[in-house]
Short mmCIF file of C-alpha atoms in Angstrom, two decimals:
data_model
loop_
_atom_site.label_atom_id
_atom_site.label_comp_id
_atom_site.label_asym_id
_atom_site.label_seq_id
_atom_site.Cartn_x
_atom_site.Cartn_y
_atom_site.Cartn_z
CA MET I 1 -12.87 -65.95 -39.72
CA TYR I 2 -13.88 -62.59 -38.05
CA ASP I 3 -17.29 -61.85 -40.48
CA VAL I 4 -18.30 -65.69 -40.21
CA ASP I 5 -20.96 -66.68 -36.97
CA ASP I 6 -19.12 -67.88 -34.05
CA ASP I 7 -19.73 -71.27 -33.99
CA ILE I 8 -18.27 -71.85 -37.14
CA ARG I 9 -15.01 -70.30 -36.40
CA TYR I 10 -14.77 -72.54 -33.17
CA LYS I 11 -14.95 -75.72 -35.20
CA VAL I 12 -13.17 -74.08 -38.49
CA ILE I 13 -10.24 -73.65 -35.64
CA ARG I 14 -10.60 -77.07 -34.11
CA GLY I 15 -10.25 -79.34 -38.02
CA LYS I 16 -13.86 -80.01 -36.94
CA TYR I 17 -15.71 -77.89 -40.09
CA ASN I 18 -16.89 -80.83 -42.31
CA GLU I 19 -16.94 -78.26 -45.46
CA ASP I 20 -14.44 -78.26 -47.95
CA PHE I 21 -11.97 -75.73 -48.34
CA ASP I 22 -9.26 -74.81 -50.95
CA LEU I 23 -6.96 -72.32 -49.56
CA ILE I 24 -6.53 -69.68 -46.61
CA ILE I 25 -5.73 -66.37 -47.95
CA MET I 26 -4.74 -63.75 -44.87
CA GLU I 27 -4.02 -60.44 -43.87
CA PRO I 28 -0.86 -61.17 -41.67
CA LEU I 29 0.46 -58.03 -38.82
CA SER I 30 3.73 -58.89 -37.73
CA VAL I 31 3.74 -62.26 -36.42
CA ASN I 32 3.19 -66.08 -38.21
CA CYS I 33 -0.43 -66.29 -36.78
CA MET I 34 -2.54 -68.74 -39.01
CA SER I 35 0.10 -71.58 -38.81
CA TYR I 36 -2.12 -73.13 -36.59
CA LEU I 37 -5.34 -73.03 -39.16
CA SER I 38 -3.67 -74.19 -42.46
CA SER I 39 -2.14 -77.17 -39.92
CA THR I 40 -5.33 -78.13 -38.90
CA LEU I 41 -7.14 -78.00 -42.68
CA ASN I 42 -3.98 -79.01 -44.34
CA LEU I 43 -4.34 -76.73 -46.43
CA PRO I 44 -2.10 -73.72 -48.43
CA ILE I 45 -2.12 -70.65 -47.06
CA ILE I 46 -1.65 -67.36 -49.29
CA TYR I 47 -0.74 -63.91 -47.46
CA ASP I 48 -2.88 -61.35 -48.88
CA VAL I 49 -0.92 -57.67 -49.64
CA ILE I 50 0.81 -56.70 -47.30
CA PRO I 51 -0.17 -53.02 -46.69
CA SER I 52 3.47 -52.33 -46.46
CA PRO I 53 6.84 -53.33 -48.62
CA THR I 54 8.56 -56.30 -47.15
CA ILE I 55 8.65 -56.62 -43.09
CA THR I 56 11.42 -57.12 -43.03
CA TYR I 57 12.07 -58.19 -38.78
CA ALA I 58 8.92 -60.86 -39.96
CA GLU I 59 10.54 -61.94 -43.07
CA HIS I 60 12.44 -64.77 -41.81
CA THR I 61 9.28 -65.70 -39.81
CA PHE I 62 6.82 -65.32 -43.26
CA THR I 63 9.49 -67.19 -45.54
CA GLY I 64 12.37 -68.22 -44.14
CA HIS I 65 14.80 -65.87 -45.77
CA ILE I 66 16.80 -62.85 -44.02
CA SER I 67 17.34 -60.38 -46.64
CA ASN I 68 20.89 -58.68 -46.81
CA SER I 69 21.05 -55.65 -43.64
CA ALA I 70 23.70 -54.34 -45.60
CA VAL I 71 21.85 -53.61 -48.95
CA VAL I 72 18.03 -53.97 -47.93
CA SER I 73 16.91 -51.11 -45.34
CA ASN I 74 14.99 -52.07 -42.25
CA LEU I 75 11.34 -51.15 -42.44
CA LEU I 76 11.82 -49.02 -39.31
CA ALA I 77 14.89 -47.19 -39.84
CA GLN I 78 14.61 -43.84 -41.06
CA ARG I 79 16.42 -44.50 -44.91
CA ALA I 80 15.53 -45.71 -47.72
CA VAL I 81 18.94 -47.86 -48.74
CA PRO I 82 21.68 -47.54 -45.82
CA LYS I 83 24.73 -46.45 -47.50
CA THR I 84 27.48 -45.65 -45.33
CA PHE I 85 29.66 -48.02 -43.45
CA VAL I 86 27.24 -46.68 -40.27
CA GLN I 87 24.47 -47.18 -41.46
CA ARG I 88 25.14 -50.11 -42.07
CA VAL I 89 25.73 -51.12 -39.01
CA ALA I 90 22.89 -49.94 -37.41
CA ASN I 91 20.40 -51.18 -40.16
CA THR I 92 21.67 -54.71 -39.35
CA ALA I 93 21.40 -53.84 -35.06
CA LEU I 94 17.67 -52.36 -35.54
CA LEU I 95 17.57 -55.81 -37.45
CA ALA I 96 18.54 -58.18 -34.99
CA TYR I 97 16.51 -56.32 -32.52
CA SER I 98 13.79 -56.78 -34.32
CA MET I 99 13.61 -60.26 -34.70
CA LEU I 100 15.49 -60.85 -31.00
CA ILE I 101 11.86 -58.72 -29.74
CA THR I 102 9.40 -60.28 -31.53
CA VAL I 103 10.91 -63.82 -30.74
CA TYR I 104 11.00 -63.05 -27.09
CA ASP I 105 7.33 -61.65 -26.78
CA GLU I 106 6.43 -65.16 -28.72
CA TRP I 107 8.58 -66.88 -26.16
CA MET I 108 7.02 -64.94 -23.28
CA LEU I 109 3.08 -65.83 -24.28
CA ARG I 110 3.67 -69.22 -25.30
CA SER I 111 5.37 -69.86 -21.58
CA THR I 112 3.03 -67.87 -19.55
CA ASP I 113 -0.09 -69.11 -21.64
CA GLN I 114 0.60 -71.25 -23.91
CA ARG I 115 -2.80 -72.54 -26.55
CA PRO I 116 -2.81 -76.18 -28.20
CA TYR I 117 -1.28 -74.06 -31.35
CA ASP I 118 1.37 -72.83 -30.17
CA LEU I 119 2.68 -76.47 -30.47
CA SER I 120 1.55 -77.08 -34.40
CA PRO I 121 4.02 -77.16 -36.81
CA LYS I 122 5.15 -73.66 -38.90
CA VAL I 123 3.84 -73.73 -42.33
CA TYR I 124 5.20 -71.28 -44.34
CA PRO I 125 2.33 -69.39 -47.17
CA SER I 126 2.03 -70.52 -50.40
CA ARG I 127 2.64 -67.05 -52.01
CA ILE I 128 2.73 -63.32 -50.67
CA PHE I 129 1.24 -60.03 -52.05
CA GLN I 130 3.07 -57.19 -51.30
CA ASN I 131 1.72 -53.95 -51.84
CA SER I 132 5.54 -52.60 -53.75
CA HIS I 133 7.15 -52.88 -56.70
CA TYR I 134 10.83 -52.16 -57.78
CA ILE I 135 10.05 -48.92 -59.57
CA ILE I 136 8.91 -47.77 -56.98
CA GLU I 137 11.26 -49.25 -53.59
CA SER I 138 14.78 -50.25 -53.58
CA SER I 139 15.77 -53.11 -55.61
CA ARG I 140 16.29 -56.17 -53.08
CA PRO I 141 16.81 -59.56 -53.62
CA VAL I 142 12.75 -61.59 -53.32
CA LEU I 143 12.18 -65.44 -53.04
CA PRO I 144 9.62 -67.08 -55.95
CA ASN I 145 7.18 -66.74 -53.93
CA ILE I 146 6.62 -63.15 -53.17
CA VAL I 147 3.87 -61.14 -55.90
CA ASP I 148 4.21 -57.73 -55.88
CA VAL I 149 1.23 -55.66 -56.29
CA GLY I 150 2.61 -52.06 -56.59
CA GLY I 151 -0.74 -49.36 -56.25
CA ILE I 152 -2.97 -52.11 -55.95
CA HIS I 153 -4.69 -50.05 -53.64
CA LEU I 154 -4.92 -47.09 -56.48
CA LYS I 155 -8.63 -46.92 -58.52
CA PRO I 156 -8.31 -46.19 -61.97
CA PRO I 157 -8.19 -42.73 -63.15
CA LYS I 158 -11.06 -40.88 -64.52
CA SER I 159 -11.58 -39.29 -67.55
CA ILE I 160 -10.82 -35.07 -67.51
CA SER I 161 -14.48 -33.02 -67.68
CA GLN I 162 -14.46 -30.52 -70.37
CA PRO I 163 -12.98 -29.31 -71.86
CA HIS I 164 -9.82 -28.76 -69.99
CA GLY I 165 -10.92 -29.70 -66.25
CA VAL I 166 -9.10 -29.06 -63.47
CA ILE I 167 -5.72 -29.85 -62.27
CA TYR I 168 -4.59 -30.28 -58.06
CA PHE I 169 -1.14 -30.14 -57.69
CA THR I 170 0.01 -31.14 -54.03
CA PHE I 171 3.16 -33.16 -53.13
CA GLY I 172 1.07 -35.22 -50.46
CA SER I 173 0.84 -35.42 -46.69
CA ILE I 174 5.27 -35.75 -46.49
CA ILE I 175 5.91 -32.59 -48.69
CA GLN I 176 4.78 -29.43 -48.42
CA LEU I 177 5.10 -26.62 -51.04
CA SER I 178 5.89 -23.86 -49.16
CA SER I 179 8.74 -24.76 -47.56
CA LEU I 180 10.74 -24.94 -50.72
CA PRO I 181 12.76 -22.55 -52.18
CA GLU I 182 11.41 -19.53 -53.54
CA HIS I 183 12.55 -20.18 -56.80
CA ASN I 184 12.07 -23.27 -57.41
CA ILE I 185 8.05 -22.10 -56.49
CA GLU I 186 7.51 -19.76 -58.90
CA SER I 187 9.66 -22.45 -61.52
CA PHE I 188 6.65 -25.03 -61.06
CA LYS I 189 4.16 -21.83 -61.11
CA GLU I 190 6.11 -21.37 -64.55
CA ALA I 191 5.01 -24.46 -65.95
CA ILE I 192 1.59 -24.98 -64.31
CA ALA I 193 0.99 -21.40 -66.89
CA ASN I 194 1.53 -23.49 -69.90
CA VAL I 195 -1.09 -26.42 -69.30
CA PRO I 196 -4.54 -25.07 -70.28
CA GLN I 197 -5.95 -26.70 -67.28
CA LYS I 198 -7.14 -24.64 -64.09
CA VAL I 199 -4.81 -25.32 -61.78
CA LEU I 200 -5.66 -25.72 -57.95
CA MET I 201 -2.32 -25.87 -55.68
CA PHE I 202 -1.94 -27.00 -52.48
CA TYR I 203 0.04 -25.03 -50.72
CA GLY I 204 1.57 -25.55 -46.65
CA ASN I 205 -1.79 -24.66 -45.22
CA MET I 206 -3.73 -22.36 -47.83
CA LYS I 207 -4.47 -23.48 -51.34
CA VAL I 208 -3.57 -20.91 -54.49
CA LYS I 209 -5.69 -20.99 -57.13
#
């Protein structure tokens, strides 16, 4: 909607655009803000790839479903899976707080600056594509209209140049190799020394060949 002419966008939002559409595709943030457009145009809506795992505090807004907070960690939590009783209670409290604050913010906006789209019926998406997958995320129950497309943002791998090429070894931006115990670092070096490729290893603030 941001790439079209303002006049066309206005007509579409007001339901006065005469061209035919098949569906609406959008990427949501944390609120269901496109129900008005879907209801006005009488079209199904598809949520394009959500760049993170399930947005737990907005899940009910998107699908009408709430994941069990005893086994499904909140997106804002610091752990992948709540295991202890205290962690599960804290996870439940975090879910309740994040949902309540979202509902409160929406209520405040409707009360202080009500717009026509605030009165439109809520339309749930027909399909949701999310950048997640059960092999990289903790298992969780999902609705049939949610499709995992984990890794869709990754580019196809290219072949290594002849004769052997180069391997760049890193743990990413989360873990620095220099933070590991020395015997673990030596184990990595010994294993890497057995491959025929030249290896560039990211080691903290410096690169070691």
